[in-house]
Amino acid sequence: MGGITDWFASLALGAPRLVAWLAGGFGAALILLYLLRLRRAPVSVSSVMLWRQALEDFRANHPFQKLRLNVLLLLQALTLLTAAAAVGELVARGKASGRRAIILIIDRSASMSAREADGRTRLEIAREKAREVVDGMGGGDTAMVVAFAADTEVLCAFTPVAADIRAALDRVRPSDAPTDPSEALRIASAAHRAGAGVTAIMFTDGRYEARFARAFTAKAKEGGLRQNLDLTYVRVGETTGNWGIVTFDVRPIFRAGAPRPEVEGGPPAAANDGYRVLAEVKNFSDSRAKRTVSLYHDGKYRRSVSVDLGPDRAQQTVFSLPERAAGVVAVRIDGEDALAADDEARAVLAPPRPRRVLLATPGNYYLASALEADPDVELTTKAPSELAAMITAGEFDPEAWTCVCLDRAIPDAWRPGGLRGNYLTFGLVPPVDGYKQEGRDATSRVIDWHAAHPINRYLNYADVNIASRPAVATPKSAVTLLESNDGPLITLFQGAEINLVAAHFSLLKSDWALKRSFPIFLHNAVEWFEEARGKSGGRFTRTGAAAKFEAGTDHQAGETITASWTGPGGGQEGEPRRETGVVSFRLAAGRRQTFAATDRAGLYAFEIDGGRQTLAVNLLDEVESNIAPRQELVYAQDEKPVRAGEIAKSDRDLWPWLAGIALSLVMAEWWLYHRRTLG
């Protein structure tokens, strides 16, 4: 009874005086008609025995008759009341009163593709909840639809047309990309500034990193926008159990005779060709479980291991491919769980090819010997003057080399800012904007190094001594790989068309060339340069990140080229189809081009210049794989978290229903009257 009573209590009239006038005036007229005596036409009959009541009415001296209970009167009275209520704009009051501008923010990131116990994905549930909001919109309400994953898309601007809003919700597609809500929140904040009565409703499971809340705060402050939004957090999902691959890497195995890691605790060195495949698997469920992790090469099963993990525990699994062959290598967690996107990681193996290194040096036995000792390197040595002659004659193509190694000398033909390609330098100030010498040579002592960077893999610089090195200023974007007590010793700089690793000291003024770390450093650097060109190890990118593919060599810079591509199914949930498209781009310097539509995990194929290139895209995101929905939503750095809550319903117009009821009552009264008349 409480629910019915509350509903009746929520009813309100938009024009109560109009209803009172209509109901009072027409009601009085209706009753008066039933009180007035009917004026009958005279008719001759054989007897009045059966017409006693009519005869009494005829003999009465006053014009009115006694009001009797009449079904037709009741029907007509109800028709009058419902029609008056419809004209008076009867509404059922909701928690949100007044006209609202609603922003429906839909999370379509990887974790929203997790399936719940009823078989629906979280994105499907989010769309259904958003449709309920649209169904409950009042007559003056408007709404817009914003969907986000790694990027944000406005699918529908503010409109009162419910059909357009529902169509926009149907266009929200699933994505395997990570979650970045900062731009969607910025749009909501901008709408708040534009007008009053704006409320944002975010349908999400709350699985995103805290840095994106800081990103929204920065965007809001930069644009002069407010952070304290009128935000409702609609938590989507209940399932917590999931396994996922969170780390994945494919590296060539060091061959016999090549520098190999002998670091304690590191992976064992191997003397044969092939690849080492590493995958870290994590159990995000609440209970201990055992799963099988398998290795595949070009779709063929190779081997598997059994992994037994407790809750929130991870384990690294290392596989070896004995041969170094092209194709696609994949690691897969067998079986099914709530989220499929993180159950498999893939990489494209490039065909074996030598790493072409051009060394320009006035003479350095140690450097040349270390490069020649690497069997993966095809070394060409030139004097600086010979390289300068190649540049002047237009015979130098940086794209033809894995890297160019410059030792203590820079060809005169190069000017600052003019480099393009991959470069490794020793004992010189690179001709790149931001590098310049600032002081005299001084003795340096190694104090730290960037151990997580691939170039420093398996390296220990603690025993390296440097007798003299110049003080060099570096660009702000440069990454320090090796640091001394008075500044960086080795830095990494990446620009639009250049990758540079610069050692700011001469090998001849240190004992590094005699240490075990030196040939390993050279090997790692050459491999890193080859990977930067997209031609080494296992190539893959993460969902939502830009990927690169190559155009043919017979094209010129500035030329417009078209490539067709095929990717994983990008439609609605459960669709096995492949997504296809065409991309046109203007060829920049160099042949590598960027492709940004990588929001689904899987394999992408490019058809360009009559050839086919394959790209692997993986999720590899621990935040997305941990699918447990959050109870609170941290959306801004300086604001309190928002707890999951119910959606405030707006006023519901009842006049269409009342008009329908009034029409039904009129039809019922008409049917009953004619039945009596004809019967």
XYZ file of C-alpha atoms in Angstrom:
679
model
C 0.000 0.000 0.000
C 2.889 2.350 0.730
C 4.014 2.374 -2.909
C 0.518 3.189 -4.214
C 0.062 5.879 -1.563
C 3.438 7.435 -2.442
C 2.520 7.426 -6.118
C -0.791 9.195 -5.525
C 1.034 11.646 -3.275
C 3.448 12.451 -6.128
C 0.630 13.528 -8.492
C 0.406 17.214 -9.246
C -1.499 19.454 -11.649
C 0.205 21.990 -13.832
C -2.969 24.123 -14.109
C -5.185 23.359 -11.088
C -7.478 26.392 -11.561
C -8.239 25.380 -15.129
C -9.125 21.867 -13.966
C -11.396 23.277 -11.265
C -13.240 25.468 -13.766
C -13.601 22.693 -16.319
C -14.653 20.000 -13.840
C -17.014 22.340 -11.971
C -18.652 23.893 -15.011
C -19.037 20.826 -17.198
C -19.858 18.626 -14.184
C -22.706 20.920 -13.113
C -24.038 21.004 -16.664
C -23.916 17.211 -16.905
C -25.827 16.693 -13.642
C -28.366 19.348 -14.646
C -29.103 17.453 -17.830
C -29.912 14.325 -15.813
C -32.150 16.309 -13.410
C -34.249 17.925 -16.108
C -37.436 16.104 -17.111
C -37.408 14.842 -20.643
C -39.881 16.478 -23.073
C -41.575 13.541 -24.792
C -43.541 13.533 -28.026
C -47.264 12.443 -27.663
C -47.885 8.893 -28.840
C -51.262 6.975 -28.757
C -51.130 3.614 -26.973
C -53.811 0.988 -26.244
C -53.135 0.915 -22.465
C -51.109 2.819 -19.837
C -50.689 -0.159 -17.494
C -47.086 -0.618 -18.513
C -46.278 3.138 -18.548
C -47.022 4.004 -14.917
C -43.622 5.630 -14.212
C -43.759 7.689 -17.387
C -47.304 8.743 -16.534
C -46.173 9.953 -13.074
C -43.389 12.012 -14.627
C -45.840 13.484 -17.097
C -48.283 14.489 -14.329
C -45.554 16.193 -12.139
C -45.935 19.935 -11.759
C -42.131 20.803 -11.574
C -39.568 20.541 -14.447
C -36.985 18.501 -12.539
C -36.859 14.849 -11.726
C -35.145 12.823 -9.023
C -31.498 11.994 -9.714
C -31.125 8.244 -10.074
C -28.062 6.008 -10.229
C -27.138 5.686 -13.913
C -24.191 3.870 -15.470
C -24.099 6.313 -18.361
C -23.847 9.199 -15.886
C -20.871 7.543 -14.169
C -19.090 6.950 -17.478
C -19.664 10.504 -18.617
C -18.497 11.904 -15.278
C -15.279 9.840 -15.422
C -14.712 10.970 -19.016
C -15.088 14.575 -17.926
C -12.657 14.186 -15.012
C -9.938 12.428 -17.046
C -10.239 14.958 -19.870
C -9.980 17.834 -17.386
C -6.900 16.264 -15.749
C -5.269 15.813 -19.173
C -5.914 19.444 -20.097
C -4.614 20.482 -16.664
C -1.231 18.719 -17.310
C -1.351 16.107 -14.557
C 2.180 14.805 -13.803
C 3.774 12.294 -11.471
C 6.493 14.174 -9.608
C 9.968 12.583 -9.586
C 12.961 13.208 -7.336
C 14.339 15.602 -9.930
C 11.946 18.439 -10.523
C 12.010 21.011 -13.262
C 13.472 20.778 -16.724
C 16.783 18.968 -16.912
C 19.688 18.785 -19.349
C 21.017 15.238 -18.936
C 24.455 14.053 -20.095
C 24.516 10.268 -20.483
C 28.194 9.243 -20.192
C 28.727 5.612 -21.269
C 31.939 3.723 -20.483
C 32.753 1.404 -23.394
C 36.292 0.403 -22.346
C 37.688 -3.136 -22.120
C 36.319 -4.014 -18.679
C 32.807 -3.082 -19.853
C 32.933 -6.099 -22.183
C 33.017 -8.423 -19.153
C 30.049 -10.785 -19.087
C 27.831 -11.006 -16.050
C 26.078 -14.100 -14.682
C 23.046 -13.580 -16.951
C 25.250 -13.597 -20.074
C 24.951 -9.877 -20.812
C 27.995 -7.652 -21.050
C 28.319 -4.617 -18.834
C 28.008 -2.365 -21.861
C 24.661 -3.957 -22.724
C 23.495 -3.390 -19.138
C 24.731 0.215 -19.226
C 22.782 0.883 -22.405
C 19.628 -0.591 -20.883
C 19.993 1.586 -17.781
C 20.535 4.639 -19.988
C 17.390 3.795 -21.972
C 15.445 3.733 -18.690
C 16.603 7.292 -18.079
C 15.396 8.270 -21.553
C 12.036 6.570 -20.931
C 11.635 8.571 -17.730
C 12.456 11.966 -19.246
C 9.921 14.704 -18.692
C 8.402 16.832 -21.419
C 10.958 19.616 -21.006
C 14.027 17.411 -20.534
C 16.867 17.162 -23.047
C 19.783 14.739 -23.181
C 23.096 14.166 -24.938
C 25.130 10.939 -25.260
C 28.901 10.754 -24.708
C 30.870 7.476 -24.983
C 34.464 7.037 -23.863
C 37.290 4.519 -23.683
C 40.830 5.650 -24.549
C 39.173 8.431 -26.568
C 35.840 10.237 -26.266
C 33.028 10.589 -28.777
C 29.878 12.735 -28.632
C 27.212 10.579 -30.271
C 24.279 12.931 -29.783
C 24.069 16.622 -28.878
C 21.378 17.930 -26.501
C 17.956 17.024 -27.894
C 14.454 16.403 -26.486
C 13.751 13.745 -29.145
C 13.859 10.387 -27.343
C 14.174 8.425 -30.604
C 17.414 10.247 -31.476
C 18.822 9.604 -28.001
C 17.990 5.894 -28.172
C 19.572 5.664 -31.639
C 22.756 7.245 -30.245
C 22.824 4.710 -27.411
C 22.549 1.921 -29.969
C 25.661 3.306 -31.687
C 27.841 2.902 -28.585
C 30.271 0.172 -29.629
C 32.416 -2.008 -27.378
C 36.137 -1.340 -27.191
C 39.137 -3.209 -25.788
C 40.987 0.036 -25.070
C 41.766 1.279 -21.548
C 39.616 3.877 -19.786
C 40.237 7.626 -19.913
C 37.152 9.553 -18.700
C 38.899 12.929 -18.431
C 37.678 14.314 -21.779
C 34.092 13.121 -21.189
C 34.133 14.844 -17.799
C 35.531 18.000 -19.408
C 32.593 18.017 -21.838
C 30.196 17.653 -18.906
C 31.934 20.488 -17.084
C 31.707 22.720 -20.163
C 27.971 21.966 -20.392
C 27.616 22.945 -16.717
C 29.147 26.307 -17.469
C 26.921 26.819 -20.511
C 23.616 26.451 -18.646
C 21.879 25.588 -15.388
C 20.063 22.387 -14.576
C 22.731 20.136 -16.153
C 23.187 16.722 -14.575
C 25.716 14.103 -15.679
C 25.050 10.387 -15.276
C 28.061 8.117 -15.747
C 27.424 4.428 -16.446
C 30.665 2.608 -15.624
C 32.326 0.013 -13.430
C 34.857 2.595 -12.241
C 37.880 0.702 -13.573
C 40.364 3.433 -14.472
C 43.596 4.826 -13.088
C 43.680 7.723 -10.625
C 45.909 9.711 -12.986
C 42.899 10.325 -15.240
C 41.144 12.119 -12.376
C 44.204 14.363 -12.165
C 44.028 14.808 -15.945
C 40.410 16.032 -15.701
C 41.384 18.448 -12.941
C 44.165 19.830 -15.134
C 41.815 20.198 -18.124
C 39.171 21.888 -15.978
C 41.650 24.387 -14.553
C 43.139 25.070 -17.971
C 39.714 25.781 -19.468
C 38.367 27.693 -16.485
C 35.766 25.000 -15.827
C 34.252 23.767 -12.575
C 35.251 20.427 -11.050
C 32.346 19.886 -8.653
C 29.936 18.354 -11.154
C 26.353 17.296 -10.501
C 27.438 13.720 -11.209
C 25.535 10.495 -10.603
C 27.618 7.307 -10.625
C 25.619 4.318 -11.877
C 27.720 1.282 -11.031
C 27.504 -1.432 -13.668
C 28.440 -5.055 -13.016
C 28.821 -7.488 -10.145
C 31.255 -10.138 -11.427
C 34.768 -10.111 -9.943
C 36.403 -13.338 -11.181
C 38.857 -13.022 -14.062
C 42.291 -14.131 -15.250
C 44.362 -12.028 -17.595
C 47.721 -11.643 -19.328
C 49.157 -8.386 -17.973
C 52.739 -8.504 -19.349
C 53.943 -9.861 -22.682
C 57.259 -9.723 -24.508
C 59.011 -11.575 -27.322
C 62.781 -11.247 -27.618
C 65.362 -12.961 -29.827
C 67.476 -15.509 -28.027
C 71.165 -14.600 -27.942
C 73.097 -16.844 -30.264
C 76.365 -18.652 -29.707
C 79.273 -16.230 -29.754
C 77.043 -13.236 -29.111
C 77.039 -11.328 -25.826
C 74.626 -13.094 -23.537
C 73.336 -12.196 -20.096
C 74.891 -14.089 -17.231
C 73.146 -12.084 -14.551
C 72.091 -13.919 -11.444
C 68.315 -14.263 -11.366
C 67.948 -13.497 -15.066
C 66.592 -15.948 -17.668
C 69.079 -18.627 -18.691
C 71.136 -17.909 -21.789
C 70.559 -20.142 -24.805
C 73.036 -21.037 -27.524
C 70.509 -21.672 -30.307
C 68.479 -19.398 -32.537
C 64.876 -18.614 -31.723
C 62.725 -16.429 -29.538
C 62.012 -16.222 -25.860
C 58.322 -15.531 -25.146
C 57.434 -14.113 -21.736
C 53.892 -13.766 -20.423
C 52.812 -12.717 -16.939
C 49.452 -14.169 -15.927
C 47.430 -12.864 -12.969
C 44.442 -14.221 -11.064
C 42.013 -11.389 -10.242
C 39.357 -13.653 -8.717
C 38.579 -14.167 -5.035
C 39.603 -17.834 -4.935
C 42.539 -20.016 -5.843
C 42.358 -21.628 -9.271
C 44.410 -23.524 -11.818
C 44.538 -22.636 -15.520
C 46.539 -23.802 -18.522
C 48.675 -21.315 -20.456
C 49.572 -22.378 -24.004
C 51.936 -21.182 -26.727
C 50.903 -21.092 -30.395
C 52.879 -20.275 -33.531
C 50.877 -19.425 -36.641
C 47.845 -21.020 -35.015
C 49.614 -24.309 -34.255
C 49.898 -25.534 -30.691
C 53.504 -25.718 -29.454
C 53.502 -26.301 -25.707
C 51.675 -25.403 -22.493
C 52.177 -25.080 -18.746
C 49.801 -25.345 -15.811
C 49.557 -22.281 -13.571
C 48.149 -22.509 -10.037
C 47.505 -19.072 -8.497
C 45.830 -17.749 -5.395
C 43.697 -14.582 -5.307
C 45.450 -11.469 -6.657
C 48.625 -13.430 -7.434
C 50.684 -13.371 -10.632
C 53.258 -15.632 -12.260
C 55.635 -15.168 -15.168
C 55.728 -17.931 -17.748
C 58.627 -18.213 -20.200
C 58.419 -20.176 -23.452
C 61.097 -20.732 -26.075
C 60.646 -21.060 -29.813
C 63.670 -23.032 -31.063
C 63.630 -21.522 -34.567
C 63.706 -17.901 -35.618
C 60.942 -17.818 -38.222
C 58.369 -15.269 -39.310
C 54.714 -15.574 -38.351
C 52.447 -14.839 -35.414
C 53.228 -16.101 -31.926
C 50.463 -16.141 -29.319
C 50.113 -17.007 -25.650
C 46.620 -18.010 -24.574
C 44.929 -18.743 -21.250
C 42.797 -21.783 -22.011
C 39.180 -21.894 -20.900
C 36.651 -19.094 -20.486
C 36.204 -16.329 -17.949
C 34.320 -13.044 -17.700
C 36.645 -11.008 -19.955
C 37.974 -12.488 -23.201
C 40.130 -9.574 -24.409
C 42.959 -10.282 -21.934
C 43.031 -14.075 -22.371
C 45.361 -13.933 -25.366
C 48.410 -11.879 -26.358
C 49.949 -11.951 -29.831
C 53.066 -10.680 -31.564
C 54.157 -10.602 -35.202
C 57.608 -12.104 -35.757
C 59.612 -10.361 -38.445
C 61.621 -12.494 -40.879
C 65.254 -12.916 -39.795
C 67.401 -10.135 -41.184
C 70.782 -8.646 -40.260
C 70.946 -5.374 -38.360
C 72.779 -3.008 -40.681
C 74.991 -0.666 -38.641
C 77.053 2.166 -40.135
C 80.020 3.151 -37.938
C 81.674 6.515 -38.607
C 84.894 6.761 -36.567
C 88.425 8.097 -36.914
C 89.493 4.777 -35.406
C 88.200 2.833 -32.396
C 89.262 -0.797 -32.098
C 87.087 -1.567 -29.084
C 83.870 -0.191 -30.563
C 84.388 -1.815 -33.957
C 85.331 -5.158 -32.397
C 82.287 -5.233 -30.096
C 79.918 -4.530 -33.010
C 81.615 -7.115 -35.243
C 81.323 -9.730 -32.472
C 77.516 -9.537 -32.561
C 76.416 -12.086 -35.214
C 73.145 -10.182 -35.702
C 75.009 -7.078 -36.867
C 76.159 -6.394 -40.422
C 78.801 -3.683 -39.846
C 80.005 -1.080 -42.346
C 82.817 1.216 -41.180
C 83.507 4.635 -42.684
C 85.759 7.535 -41.813
C 83.850 10.734 -40.924
C 85.075 12.336 -44.147
C 83.713 9.410 -46.196
C 80.305 9.710 -44.530
C 80.359 13.472 -45.229
C 81.017 12.746 -48.901
C 78.072 10.316 -49.007
C 75.804 12.973 -47.488
C 76.960 15.657 -49.912
C 76.461 13.357 -52.912
C 72.972 12.396 -51.758
C 74.014 8.746 -51.354
C 73.203 8.509 -47.644
C 69.760 7.058 -46.787
C 69.192 6.799 -43.008
C 66.235 4.453 -43.594
C 68.644 1.864 -45.012
C 70.439 1.430 -41.667
C 69.274 0.028 -38.360
C 71.403 2.728 -36.762
C 74.289 5.039 -37.528
C 77.045 5.045 -34.904
C 79.045 8.297 -34.646
C 82.293 8.148 -32.654
C 83.861 11.479 -31.574
C 83.197 13.222 -34.894
C 80.257 14.781 -36.734
C 80.291 15.121 -40.537
C 80.381 18.775 -41.565
C 77.381 18.264 -43.867
C 75.078 17.811 -40.878
C 73.536 20.828 -39.217
C 71.664 20.979 -35.883
C 68.075 19.776 -36.240
C 68.722 18.127 -39.596
C 69.134 14.496 -38.514
C 66.656 11.802 -39.495
C 66.858 8.105 -38.542
C 68.474 6.165 -35.669
C 71.779 7.302 -34.145
C 74.168 6.070 -31.456
C 76.863 8.586 -30.510
C 79.984 8.475 -28.321
C 82.093 11.394 -27.094
C 80.397 14.234 -28.965
C 77.571 16.752 -28.642
C 74.770 15.484 -30.912
C 73.649 17.897 -33.660
C 70.122 17.933 -32.215
C 68.282 20.943 -30.832
C 68.578 21.022 -27.034
C 72.032 19.430 -26.772
C 74.960 21.755 -26.059
C 78.192 21.728 -24.111
C 78.074 23.799 -20.940
C 81.330 23.234 -19.079
C 84.787 21.743 -18.952
C 85.656 18.079 -18.827
C 85.463 16.488 -15.385
C 85.772 13.069 -13.757
C 82.413 11.317 -13.305
C 81.205 8.534 -11.073
C 78.209 6.337 -11.950
C 75.456 6.601 -9.346
C 72.294 5.253 -11.032
C 70.775 3.918 -14.250
C 67.317 3.379 -15.776
C 67.148 -0.384 -15.158
C 63.614 -0.771 -16.557
C 64.508 0.480 -20.033
C 65.138 -2.254 -22.675
C 68.517 -0.768 -23.580
C 69.687 -1.356 -20.002
C 68.342 -4.900 -19.860
C 70.713 -7.262 -17.981
C 73.210 -4.424 -17.388
C 75.179 -3.389 -14.325
C 77.262 -0.220 -14.657
C 78.619 -0.204 -11.104
C 82.164 -1.108 -12.178
C 82.441 1.511 -14.960
C 84.991 4.297 -14.433
C 85.048 7.508 -16.469
C 88.196 9.607 -16.342
C 86.817 12.608 -18.177
C 83.620 13.772 -19.777
C 82.234 17.198 -20.811
C 79.214 18.780 -19.132
C 76.386 18.614 -21.672
C 72.924 20.208 -21.494
C 70.178 17.914 -22.785
C 66.606 18.510 -24.077
C 63.837 18.452 -21.481
C 62.244 15.440 -23.184
C 65.449 13.375 -23.099
C 65.424 10.262 -20.886
C 68.489 9.601 -18.741
C 69.699 6.005 -19.126
C 72.912 6.378 -17.092
C 73.521 9.067 -14.506
C 76.630 10.343 -12.748
C 77.181 12.483 -9.703
C 77.214 15.630 -11.855
C 74.773 14.935 -14.681
C 73.608 12.421 -17.294
C 76.149 10.142 -18.951
C 73.854 8.423 -21.474
C 70.564 9.919 -22.664
C 67.791 8.838 -25.021
C 66.013 11.372 -27.231
C 63.045 10.596 -29.492
C 61.746 13.147 -31.970
C 59.319 13.073 -34.880
C 61.918 11.623 -37.263
C 64.864 10.697 -35.037
C 65.808 8.218 -32.310
C 69.070 9.101 -30.564
C 71.093 7.320 -27.872
C 73.975 9.569 -26.826
C 76.907 8.593 -24.579
C 78.342 11.930 -23.456
C 81.880 10.635 -22.947
C 84.557 9.061 -25.098
C 85.171 5.333 -24.804
C 88.908 6.104 -24.914
C 88.566 8.089 -21.669
C 86.876 5.292 -19.716
C 87.288 1.588 -19.044
C 83.736 0.734 -20.166
C 84.898 -0.976 -23.380
C 86.697 -3.551 -21.178
C 83.624 -4.365 -19.108
C 81.079 -7.104 -19.744
C 78.236 -4.565 -19.859
C 79.599 -2.827 -22.982
C 78.898 -5.462 -25.695
C 75.519 -6.196 -24.061
C 74.685 -2.483 -24.197
C 75.541 -2.355 -27.898
C 73.420 -5.418 -28.618
C 70.455 -4.027 -26.648
C 70.765 -0.626 -28.331
C 70.830 -2.121 -31.826
C 67.834 -4.325 -30.976
C 65.981 -1.314 -29.590
C 66.652 0.667 -32.758
C 65.413 -2.258 -34.832
C 62.257 -2.443 -32.733
C 61.812 1.315 -33.142
C 61.784 0.640 -36.885
C 59.192 -2.093 -36.264
C 61.432 -4.889 -37.521
C 62.746 -6.779 -34.510
C 61.476 -9.304 -32.041
C 57.739 -9.610 -31.585
C 55.904 -6.564 -32.866
C 52.677 -5.528 -31.199
C 50.968 -2.494 -29.791
C 48.428 -1.920 -27.047
C 44.769 -1.240 -27.608
C 44.024 2.422 -28.076
C 47.637 3.260 -28.986
C 48.774 4.360 -32.432
C 50.362 1.611 -34.522
C 52.686 1.935 -37.492
C 52.984 0.241 -40.860
C 55.171 0.909 -43.870
C 54.489 2.196 -47.336
C 56.480 0.996 -50.324
C 59.854 2.383 -51.311
C 58.599 3.758 -54.633
C 56.629 6.615 -53.063
C 57.762 10.172 -52.490
C 57.183 12.369 -49.443
C 53.942 14.313 -49.768
C 52.265 11.688 -51.932
C 48.752 10.540 -50.936
C 48.470 6.762 -50.504
C 45.450 4.563 -49.790
C 45.582 1.310 -47.824
C 42.792 -1.125 -46.984
C 42.726 -2.847 -43.638
C 40.920 -5.664 -41.882
C 40.701 -5.919 -38.107
C 38.956 -7.809 -35.312
C 35.157 -7.661 -35.095
C 34.240 -4.145 -34.163
C 30.447 -4.310 -34.137
C 28.055 -5.255 -31.376
C 28.900 -7.836 -28.732
C 29.255 -11.411 -29.879
C 29.634 -10.588 -33.567
C 32.259 -12.874 -35.144
C 32.625 -10.710 -38.251
C 35.796 -8.872 -39.168
C 35.843 -5.104 -39.453
C 37.194 -3.574 -42.648
C 38.045 -0.075 -43.758
C 40.137 2.142 -45.981
C 42.650 4.708 -44.743
C 44.235 7.463 -46.826
C 47.288 9.348 -45.641
C 49.783 11.854 -46.903
C 53.218 10.254 -46.940
C 55.578 11.986 -44.540
C 59.339 11.792 -44.590
C 60.213 8.133 -44.231
C 57.869 5.300 -45.069
C 56.344 4.523 -41.663
C 52.725 5.615 -41.280
C 50.434 5.817 -38.260
C 47.178 3.905 -37.782
C 44.996 4.895 -34.815
C 41.881 2.647 -35.038
C 43.299 0.001 -32.684
C 40.455 -0.205 -30.160
C 39.967 -3.984 -30.499
C 42.465 -6.651 -29.445
C 43.528 -9.058 -32.178
C 45.248 -9.100 -35.552
C 45.019 -6.331 -38.150
C 46.010 -6.834 -41.787
C 46.982 -4.013 -44.169
C 46.880 -4.288 -47.953
C 49.173 -1.681 -49.461
C 51.197 -1.587 -52.690
C 50.154 -5.140 -53.465
C 51.677 -6.444 -50.216
C 50.228 -7.509 -46.891
C 51.390 -6.414 -43.443
C 50.118 -7.792 -40.146
C 49.836 -5.949 -36.851
C 49.088 -7.442 -33.425
C 47.148 -5.451 -30.809
C 46.913 -6.567 -27.153
C 45.144 -5.255 -24.048
C 47.872 -5.846 -21.400
C 46.251 -3.576 -18.825
C 46.063 -4.706 -15.204
C 43.469 -2.066 -14.306
C 41.087 -3.289 -17.021
C 41.685 -6.974 -16.236
C 40.762 -6.418 -12.593
C 37.043 -6.216 -13.384
C 35.710 -5.881 -9.806
C 33.413 -2.782 -9.916
C 34.367 0.052 -7.601
C 31.987 1.293 -4.945
C 33.205 4.875 -5.271
C 34.138 6.972 -8.284
C 37.065 9.384 -8.002
C 36.480 11.768 -10.884
C 38.505 14.840 -9.857
C 41.670 15.349 -7.859
C 40.198 17.946 -5.505
C 36.701 16.494 -5.060
C 35.258 13.859 -2.762
C 34.550 10.432 -4.299
C 31.033 9.807 -5.590
C 29.334 6.689 -4.280
C 27.205 4.564 -6.548
C 23.600 5.707 -6.320
C 20.183 5.682 -7.935
C 19.166 7.871 -10.829
C 16.892 10.763 -9.879
C 13.716 10.433 -11.952
C 12.133 13.459 -13.554
C 8.464 14.457 -13.655
C 6.388 12.047 -15.758
C 3.652 13.526 -17.961
C 0.370 11.603 -17.586
C -1.817 13.512 -20.044
C -1.295 11.046 -22.946
C -2.537 8.225 -20.724
C -5.449 10.313 -19.462
C -6.441 11.282 -22.991
C -6.453 7.623 -23.960
C -8.561 6.681 -20.934
C -11.060 9.476 -21.731
C -11.401 8.243 -25.308
C -11.951 4.687 -24.073
C -14.670 5.861 -21.681
C -16.448 7.753 -24.481
C -16.436 4.629 -26.628
C -17.738 2.512 -23.737
C -20.552 5.018 -23.031
C -21.488 5.105 -26.702
C -21.610 1.297 -26.895
C -23.717 0.990 -23.738
C -26.173 3.699 -24.848
C -26.772 2.108 -28.243
C -27.138 -1.311 -26.694
C -29.908 0.003 -24.427
C -31.561 1.895 -27.258
C -31.522 -1.020 -29.684
C -32.132 -3.687 -27.084
